[in-house]
Amino acid sequence: MALLESIISSSDIALNQVSEMGGATRVLVEAVEDGTGPCKEHAVGILVQICRSCRDRYRGMILREGAMPGLLQLSVDGSRQAREKAKALLFLLRDCSHGGSSRVKQSKRVLFEEVMRQIDGGGELELLFSW
């Protein structure tokens, strides 16, 4: 994973090929959930680069693969670099659409900010999602 992250960080062609490869997103999300510590860190780093390359295109794809639980866990329990990368991806995956009611958007923003406060403070996320 470390080599792949290094390659795609230095080559737009490699980044595009990995992004377009069928099943790559699923494999990376699974690595975030089930890999070793370093594997998780590099997998989330790759996902950050993919999402940054075209957020509109890859945001939904990453979310559909079920990335949130693994990212939230990594943002709390990972190494310092893994936590930073997980938080960066969480911000990229955040819904910033312009549609919908402002009340719903406000409640989503408040919930997201509370999750990020819990992560920054090292708190337990389970308490937040027990509703």
C-alpha positions as CSV (number, residue, x, y, z in Angstrom):
1,M,0.0,0.0,0.0
2,A,2.8,2.4,0.8
3,L,4.3,2.0,-2.6
4,L,0.9,2.5,-4.3
5,E,0.3,5.7,-2.3
6,S,3.7,7.0,-3.2
7,I,3.2,6.2,-6.9
8,I,-0.2,7.9,-7.2
9,S,1.0,10.9,-5.2
10,S,3.6,11.5,-7.9
11,S,1.8,10.6,-11.0
12,D,-1.6,11.8,-12.2
13,I,-1.7,9.0,-14.7
14,A,-1.3,6.4,-12.0
15,L,-3.9,8.2,-9.9
16,N,-6.4,8.1,-12.7
17,Q,-5.7,4.5,-13.4
18,V,-6.3,3.5,-9.8
19,S,-9.4,5.6,-9.6
20,E,-10.9,4.0,-12.7
21,M,-9.9,0.5,-11.8
22,G,-13.0,-1.6,-11.1
23,G,-13.2,-2.6,-7.5
24,A,-10.2,-0.5,-6.3
25,T,-12.4,1.7,-4.1
26,R,-13.9,-1.4,-2.4
27,V,-10.5,-2.9,-1.8
28,L,-9.2,0.4,-0.3
29,V,-12.2,0.7,2.0
30,E,-11.8,-2.9,3.1
31,A,-8.1,-2.2,3.8
32,V,-9.2,0.8,6.0
33,E,-11.5,-1.5,7.9
34,D,-9.5,-4.7,8.2
35,G,-5.8,-3.9,7.4
36,T,-2.8,-3.5,9.6
37,G,-2.2,0.0,11.1
38,P,0.2,1.0,8.3
39,C,-2.0,-0.5,5.6
40,K,-5.0,1.5,6.9
41,E,-3.0,4.7,6.9
42,H,-1.8,4.2,3.3
43,A,-5.3,3.1,2.1
44,V,-6.9,6.2,3.5
45,G,-4.2,8.3,2.0
46,I,-5.0,6.8,-1.4
47,L,-8.7,7.4,-0.9
48,V,-7.9,11.1,0.0
49,Q,-6.0,11.6,-3.2
50,I,-8.7,9.9,-5.3
51,C,-11.4,12.1,-3.7
52,R,-9.3,15.2,-4.1
53,S,-8.8,14.5,-7.7
54,C,-12.5,14.8,-8.5
55,R,-14.7,15.0,-5.4
56,D,-17.9,15.2,-7.3
57,R,-17.1,11.9,-9.1
58,Y,-15.6,9.8,-6.3
59,R,-17.4,11.1,-3.1
60,G,-20.5,9.0,-3.7
61,M,-18.5,6.0,-4.8
62,I,-16.4,6.0,-1.6
63,L,-19.5,6.5,0.6
64,R,-21.4,3.7,-1.1
65,E,-18.6,1.3,-0.3
66,G,-19.3,1.9,3.4
67,A,-16.2,3.9,4.3
68,M,-17.6,5.9,7.2
69,P,-17.3,3.4,10.1
70,G,-13.7,2.5,9.3
71,L,-12.8,6.2,8.8
72,L,-14.4,7.2,12.1
73,Q,-12.6,4.4,13.9
74,L,-9.3,5.3,12.3
75,S,-9.7,9.0,13.1
76,V,-9.8,8.0,16.8
77,D,-7.5,5.0,17.1
78,G,-5.0,5.4,14.3
79,S,-1.5,6.8,14.3
80,R,-1.2,10.6,14.1
81,Q,-0.8,10.5,10.4
82,A,-3.6,8.0,9.9
83,R,-5.9,10.2,12.1
84,E,-5.0,13.3,10.0
85,K,-5.7,11.5,6.7
86,A,-9.0,10.0,8.0
87,K,-10.1,13.5,9.1
88,A,-9.1,14.9,5.7
89,L,-11.2,12.3,4.0
90,L,-14.1,12.8,6.3
91,F,-14.1,16.5,5.5
92,L,-14.0,15.7,1.7
93,L,-16.9,13.2,2.1
94,R,-19.0,15.8,4.0
95,D,-22.2,16.7,2.2
96,C,-21.9,20.3,1.0
97,S,-24.7,20.3,-1.5
98,H,-26.7,23.4,-2.0
99,G,-30.1,21.8,-2.1
100,G,-32.5,20.9,0.7
101,S,-33.8,22.8,3.6
102,S,-31.5,25.0,5.7
103,R,-32.9,23.4,8.9
104,V,-31.8,19.9,7.7
105,K,-28.4,21.3,6.6
106,Q,-27.9,23.0,9.9
107,S,-28.6,19.8,11.9
108,K,-26.2,17.8,9.6
109,R,-23.6,20.4,10.1
110,V,-24.0,20.4,13.9
111,L,-23.9,16.6,14.0
112,F,-20.7,16.6,11.8
113,E,-19.1,19.3,14.0
114,E,-19.9,17.3,17.1
115,V,-18.4,14.1,15.6
116,M,-15.2,16.1,14.8
117,R,-15.1,17.5,18.3
118,Q,-15.4,14.0,19.7
119,I,-12.6,12.8,17.4
120,D,-10.3,15.7,18.3
121,G,-11.0,15.2,22.0
122,G,-10.5,11.5,21.8
123,G,-14.1,10.9,23.0
124,E,-16.3,7.9,22.4
125,L,-18.3,8.0,19.2
126,E,-20.7,5.4,20.3
127,L,-22.4,7.8,22.7
128,L,-23.1,10.2,19.8
129,F,-24.7,7.5,17.6
130,S,-26.9,5.8,20.2
131,W,-30.1,7.6,19.1
